[in-house]
Coordinates of C-alpha atoms and ligand atoms in Angstrom, one line a residue:
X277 CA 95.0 76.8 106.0
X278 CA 91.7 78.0 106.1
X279 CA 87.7 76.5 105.8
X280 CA 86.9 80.3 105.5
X281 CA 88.3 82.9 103.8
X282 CA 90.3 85.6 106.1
X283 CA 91.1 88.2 104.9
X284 CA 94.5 90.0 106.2
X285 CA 95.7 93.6 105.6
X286 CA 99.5 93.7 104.7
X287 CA 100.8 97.3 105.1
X288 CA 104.2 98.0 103.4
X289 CA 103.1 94.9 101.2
X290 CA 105.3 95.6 97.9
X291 CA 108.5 96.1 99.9
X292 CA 111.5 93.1 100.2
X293 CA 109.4 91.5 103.1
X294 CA 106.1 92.3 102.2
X295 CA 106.2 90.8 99.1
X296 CA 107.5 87.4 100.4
X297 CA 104.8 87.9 102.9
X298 CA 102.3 88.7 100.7
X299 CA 103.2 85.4 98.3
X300 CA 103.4 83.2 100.8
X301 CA 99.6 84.0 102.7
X302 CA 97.9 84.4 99.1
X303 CA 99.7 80.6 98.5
X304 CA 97.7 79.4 101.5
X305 CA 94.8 81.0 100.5
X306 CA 93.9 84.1 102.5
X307 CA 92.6 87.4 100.9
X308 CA 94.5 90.6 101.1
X309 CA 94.3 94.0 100.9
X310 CA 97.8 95.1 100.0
X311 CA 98.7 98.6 101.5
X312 CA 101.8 101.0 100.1
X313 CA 102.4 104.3 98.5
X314 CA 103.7 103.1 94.6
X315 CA 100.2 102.3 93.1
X316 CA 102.1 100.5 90.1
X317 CA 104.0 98.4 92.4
X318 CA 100.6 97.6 94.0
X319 CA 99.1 96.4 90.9
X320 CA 101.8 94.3 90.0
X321 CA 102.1 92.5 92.9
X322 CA 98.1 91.9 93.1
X323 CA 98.2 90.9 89.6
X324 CA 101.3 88.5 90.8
X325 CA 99.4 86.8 93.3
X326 CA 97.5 83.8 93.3
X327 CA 94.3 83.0 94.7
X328 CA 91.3 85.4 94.5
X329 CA 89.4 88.4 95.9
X330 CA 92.8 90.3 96.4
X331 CA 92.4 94.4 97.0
X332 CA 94.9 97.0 96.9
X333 CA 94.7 100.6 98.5
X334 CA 97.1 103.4 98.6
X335 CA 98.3 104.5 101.9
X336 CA 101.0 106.7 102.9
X337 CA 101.4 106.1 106.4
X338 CA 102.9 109.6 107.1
X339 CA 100.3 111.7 105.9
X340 CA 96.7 111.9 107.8
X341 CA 94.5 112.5 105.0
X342 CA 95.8 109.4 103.3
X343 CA 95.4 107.6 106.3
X344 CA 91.6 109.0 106.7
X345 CA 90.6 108.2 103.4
X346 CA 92.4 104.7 103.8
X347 CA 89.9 104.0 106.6
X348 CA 87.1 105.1 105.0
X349 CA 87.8 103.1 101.8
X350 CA 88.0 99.6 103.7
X351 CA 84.3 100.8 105.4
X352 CA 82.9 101.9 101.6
X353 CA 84.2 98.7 100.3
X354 CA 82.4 96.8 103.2
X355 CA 86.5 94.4 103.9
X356 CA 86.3 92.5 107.4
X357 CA 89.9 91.6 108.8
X358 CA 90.9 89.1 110.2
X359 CA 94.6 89.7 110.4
X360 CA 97.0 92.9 110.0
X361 CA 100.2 92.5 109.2
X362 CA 101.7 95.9 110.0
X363 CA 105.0 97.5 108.6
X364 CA 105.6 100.9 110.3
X365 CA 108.1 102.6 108.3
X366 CA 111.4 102.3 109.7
X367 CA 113.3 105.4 111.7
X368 CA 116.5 106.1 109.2
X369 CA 119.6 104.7 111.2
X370 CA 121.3 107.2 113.0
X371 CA 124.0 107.4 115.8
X372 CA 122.9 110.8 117.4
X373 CA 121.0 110.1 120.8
X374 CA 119.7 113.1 120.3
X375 CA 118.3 114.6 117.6
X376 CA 116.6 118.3 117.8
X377 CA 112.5 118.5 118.6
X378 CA 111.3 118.6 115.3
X379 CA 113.1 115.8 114.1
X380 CA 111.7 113.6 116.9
X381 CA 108.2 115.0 116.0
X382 CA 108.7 113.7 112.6
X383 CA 109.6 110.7 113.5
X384 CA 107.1 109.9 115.9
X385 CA 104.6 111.1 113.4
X386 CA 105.7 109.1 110.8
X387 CA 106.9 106.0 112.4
X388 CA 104.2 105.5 115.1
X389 CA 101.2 108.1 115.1
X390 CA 100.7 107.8 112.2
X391 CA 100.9 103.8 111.5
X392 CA 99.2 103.7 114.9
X393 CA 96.3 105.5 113.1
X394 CA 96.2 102.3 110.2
X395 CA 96.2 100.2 112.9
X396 CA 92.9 101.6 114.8
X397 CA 91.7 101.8 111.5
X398 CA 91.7 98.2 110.7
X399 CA 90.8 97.1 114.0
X400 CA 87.4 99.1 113.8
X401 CA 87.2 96.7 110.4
X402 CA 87.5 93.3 112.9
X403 CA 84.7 91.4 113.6
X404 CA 85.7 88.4 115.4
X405 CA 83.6 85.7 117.0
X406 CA 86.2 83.8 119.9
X407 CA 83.4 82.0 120.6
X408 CA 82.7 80.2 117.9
X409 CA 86.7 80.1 116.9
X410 CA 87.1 83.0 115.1
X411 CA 89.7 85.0 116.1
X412 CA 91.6 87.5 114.9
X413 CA 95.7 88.5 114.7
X414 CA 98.0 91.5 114.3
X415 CA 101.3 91.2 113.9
X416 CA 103.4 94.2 114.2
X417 CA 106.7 93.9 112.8
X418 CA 109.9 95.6 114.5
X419 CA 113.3 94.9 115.1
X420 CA 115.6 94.0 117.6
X421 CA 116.2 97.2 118.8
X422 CA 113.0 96.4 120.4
X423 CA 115.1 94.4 123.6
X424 CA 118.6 95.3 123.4
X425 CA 120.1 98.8 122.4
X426 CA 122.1 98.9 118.5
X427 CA 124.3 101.7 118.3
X428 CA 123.3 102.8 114.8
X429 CA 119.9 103.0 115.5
X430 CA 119.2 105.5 118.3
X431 CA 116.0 106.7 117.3
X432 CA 115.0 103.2 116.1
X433 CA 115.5 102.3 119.9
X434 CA 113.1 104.4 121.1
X435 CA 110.4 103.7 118.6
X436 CA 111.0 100.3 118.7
X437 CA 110.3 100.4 122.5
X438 CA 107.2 103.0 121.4
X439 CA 105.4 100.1 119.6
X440 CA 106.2 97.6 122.4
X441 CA 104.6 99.2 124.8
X442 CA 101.8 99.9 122.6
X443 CA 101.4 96.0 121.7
X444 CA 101.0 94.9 125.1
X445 CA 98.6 97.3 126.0
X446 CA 96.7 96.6 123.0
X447 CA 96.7 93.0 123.9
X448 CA 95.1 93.7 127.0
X449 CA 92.6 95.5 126.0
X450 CA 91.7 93.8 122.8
X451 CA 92.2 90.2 124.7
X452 CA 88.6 89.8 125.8
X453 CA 87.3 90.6 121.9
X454 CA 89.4 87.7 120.5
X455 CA 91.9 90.2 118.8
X456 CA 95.4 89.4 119.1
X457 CA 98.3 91.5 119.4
X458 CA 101.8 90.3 118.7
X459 CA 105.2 91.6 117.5
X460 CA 108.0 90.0 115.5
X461 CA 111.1 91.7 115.9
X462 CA 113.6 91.1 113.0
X463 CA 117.1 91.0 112.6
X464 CA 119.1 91.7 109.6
X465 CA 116.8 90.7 107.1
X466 CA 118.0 90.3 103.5
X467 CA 115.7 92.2 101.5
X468 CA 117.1 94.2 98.5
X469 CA 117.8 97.6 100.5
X470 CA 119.3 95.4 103.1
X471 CA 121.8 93.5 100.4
X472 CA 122.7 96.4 98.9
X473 CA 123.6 98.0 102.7
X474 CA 126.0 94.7 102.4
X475 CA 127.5 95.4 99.0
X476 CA 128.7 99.2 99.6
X477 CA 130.2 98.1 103.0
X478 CA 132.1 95.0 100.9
X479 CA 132.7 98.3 98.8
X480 CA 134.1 100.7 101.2
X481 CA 136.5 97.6 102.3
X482 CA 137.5 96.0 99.1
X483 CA 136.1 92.8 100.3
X484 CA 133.5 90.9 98.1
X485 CA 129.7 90.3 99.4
X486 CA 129.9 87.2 100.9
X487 CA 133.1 88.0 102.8
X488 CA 131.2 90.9 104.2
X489 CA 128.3 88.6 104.9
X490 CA 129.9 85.7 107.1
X491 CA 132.2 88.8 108.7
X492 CA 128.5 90.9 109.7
X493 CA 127.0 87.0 110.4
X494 CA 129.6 85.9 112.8
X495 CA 128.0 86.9 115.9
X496 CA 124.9 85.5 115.1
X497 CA 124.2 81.7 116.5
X498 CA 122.3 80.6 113.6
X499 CA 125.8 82.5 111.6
X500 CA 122.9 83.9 108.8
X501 CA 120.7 86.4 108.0
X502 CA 116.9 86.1 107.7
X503 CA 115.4 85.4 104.5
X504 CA 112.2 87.4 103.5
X505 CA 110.3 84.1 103.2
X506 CA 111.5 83.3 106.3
X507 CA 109.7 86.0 108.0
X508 CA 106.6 85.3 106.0
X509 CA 106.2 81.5 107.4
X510 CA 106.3 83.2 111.0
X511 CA 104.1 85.3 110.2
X512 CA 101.3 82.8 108.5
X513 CA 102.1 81.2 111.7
X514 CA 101.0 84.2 114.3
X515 CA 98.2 84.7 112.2
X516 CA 97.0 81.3 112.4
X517 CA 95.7 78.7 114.9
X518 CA 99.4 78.3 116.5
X519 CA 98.9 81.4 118.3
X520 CA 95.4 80.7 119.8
X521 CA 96.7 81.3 123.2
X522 CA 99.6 83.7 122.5
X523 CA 99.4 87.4 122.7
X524 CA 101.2 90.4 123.9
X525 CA 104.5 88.5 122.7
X526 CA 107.5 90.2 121.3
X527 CA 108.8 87.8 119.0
X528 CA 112.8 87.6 118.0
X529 CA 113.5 86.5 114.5
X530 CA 117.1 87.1 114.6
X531 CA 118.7 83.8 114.6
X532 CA 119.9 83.8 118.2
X533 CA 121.1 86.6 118.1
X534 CA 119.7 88.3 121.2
X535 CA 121.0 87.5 124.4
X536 CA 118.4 88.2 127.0
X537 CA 116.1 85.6 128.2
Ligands
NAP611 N1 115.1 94.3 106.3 C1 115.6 94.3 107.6 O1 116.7 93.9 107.9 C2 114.6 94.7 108.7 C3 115.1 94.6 110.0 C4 114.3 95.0 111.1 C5 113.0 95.4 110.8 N2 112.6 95.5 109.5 C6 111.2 96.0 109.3 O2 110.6 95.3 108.3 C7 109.6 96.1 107.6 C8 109.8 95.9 106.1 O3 111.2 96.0 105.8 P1 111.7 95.8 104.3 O4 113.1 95.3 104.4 O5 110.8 94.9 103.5 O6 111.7 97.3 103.7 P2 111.4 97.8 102.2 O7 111.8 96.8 101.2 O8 112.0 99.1 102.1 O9 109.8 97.9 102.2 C9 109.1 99.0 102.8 C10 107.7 98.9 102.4 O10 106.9 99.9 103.2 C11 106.3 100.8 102.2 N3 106.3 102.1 102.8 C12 107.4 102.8 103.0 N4 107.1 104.0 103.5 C13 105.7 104.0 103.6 C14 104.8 105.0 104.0 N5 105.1 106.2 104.4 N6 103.4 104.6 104.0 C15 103.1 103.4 103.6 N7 103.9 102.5 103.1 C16 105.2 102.8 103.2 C17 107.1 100.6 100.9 O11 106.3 100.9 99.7 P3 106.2 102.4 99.2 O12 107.5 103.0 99.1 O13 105.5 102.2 97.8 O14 105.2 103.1 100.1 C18 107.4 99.1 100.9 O15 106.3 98.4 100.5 C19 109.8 97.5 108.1 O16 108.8 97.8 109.0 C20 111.2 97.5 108.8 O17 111.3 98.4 109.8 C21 113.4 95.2 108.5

């Protein structure tokens, strides 16, 4: 990968996707700073991972002083970045279109203010040198809901719009530094929360998991799911010298599934 070692921040890093992602960047030899709530889980994985110089930090995304003090940690223990692999936590799936005021305000809070704030955070912790080839990547994962309206996620297509918007105009104004901004937009991904999602529905139907699976997979082109490390090799990729010249993109990892040009 890598003559020098860059070192990447992956929020939500002991989750179904983190870990894969997590595994598969320490593999090729980058740093991290591994960012959740569960400090056991946290341990464990850095303790899982190979390669050295591996951090982890507490960070509940939906509370400001954790935040704060997450900010102030990476500053006291001197970390540059050179990637961010961002996980905002994900808008519970709901059909109402409109949910009451408070219940927006928590969800803006927690799913992008919030993460938002982590974000700015690590960015004040970039230092890159474009220049001399040193450049350095976000990636912002989403969903789908990002370029097509699901009707179970309502709230999620909002947000998901939200943190569009936000991307581009971060890779605007970041552009000129060397700081990249892109977002990778998942479809069903098979982590465990997802699989189990799968099994009750097989459940509720009296159908067994993998009837469910190729029934839910049908309309997809690729006729699958993602796989966890699947989403981890795209995103080694967007943090590495393949996207030199990309930024500002909204990704879809969604087997075909998405229609629109
Ligand atoms: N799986 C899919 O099908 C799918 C589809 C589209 C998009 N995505 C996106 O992919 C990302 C990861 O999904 P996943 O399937 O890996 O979910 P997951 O297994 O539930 O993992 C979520 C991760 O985020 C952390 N987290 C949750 N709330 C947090 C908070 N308030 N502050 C800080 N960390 C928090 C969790 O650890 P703690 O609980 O210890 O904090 C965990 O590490 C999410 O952003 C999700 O929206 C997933």
């Amino acid at each position: 990968m890598v003559g020098e070692a860059r070192m990447v921040l992956v929020t939500g890093a002991t989750g179904g996707i983190g870990t894969a992602v997590c595994h598969q960047l320490a593999g090729s030899g980058y740093p991290l700073v591994l960012a959740a709530r569960n400090e056991a889980k946290l341990k464990t994985l850095s303790d899982e991972l190979t390669g050295d110089g591996h951090v982890w930090l507490q960070l509940d995304m939906t509370n400001d002083q954790s935040i704060r003090q997450f900010g102030e940690e990476l500053a006291a223990r001197r970390i540059t970045l050179d990637g961010v692999v961002l996980m905002p936590p994900q808008a519970h799936s709901t059909n109402d279109p409109m949910p009451g005021a408070d219940a927006w305000r928590a969800l803006f809070q927690n799913c992008f203010i919030g993460p938002l704030e982590v974000l700015k955070a690590a960015i004040d912790r970039m230092n890159p040198d474009p220049v001399n080839g040193r450049r350095a990547k976000i990636v912002i994962i989403s969903g789908i809901s990002s370029a097509q309206v699901l009707g179970r996620y309502a709230t999620s297509n909002v947000l998901r719009c939200a943190w569009i918007g936000e991307a581009k105009t971060l890779a605007f104004a970041l552009g000129a530094r060397g700081i990249h901004v892109n977002t990778l937009s998942l479809g069903g991904t098979l982590s465990p929360w997802y699989r189990e999602g799968i099994e009750k529905r097989a459940d509720a139907v009296g159908i067994t998991f993998e009837q469910r699976l190729a029934e839910e997979t049908a309309n997809i082109p690729l006729g699958k799911y993602g796989e966890p490390a699947e989403v981890a090799v795209a995103v080694e990729g967007l943090l590495s010298r393949f996207s030199d010249h990309m930024t500002g993109l909204n990704i879809m990892h969604d087997g075909g599934f998405t229609r629109s040009y």
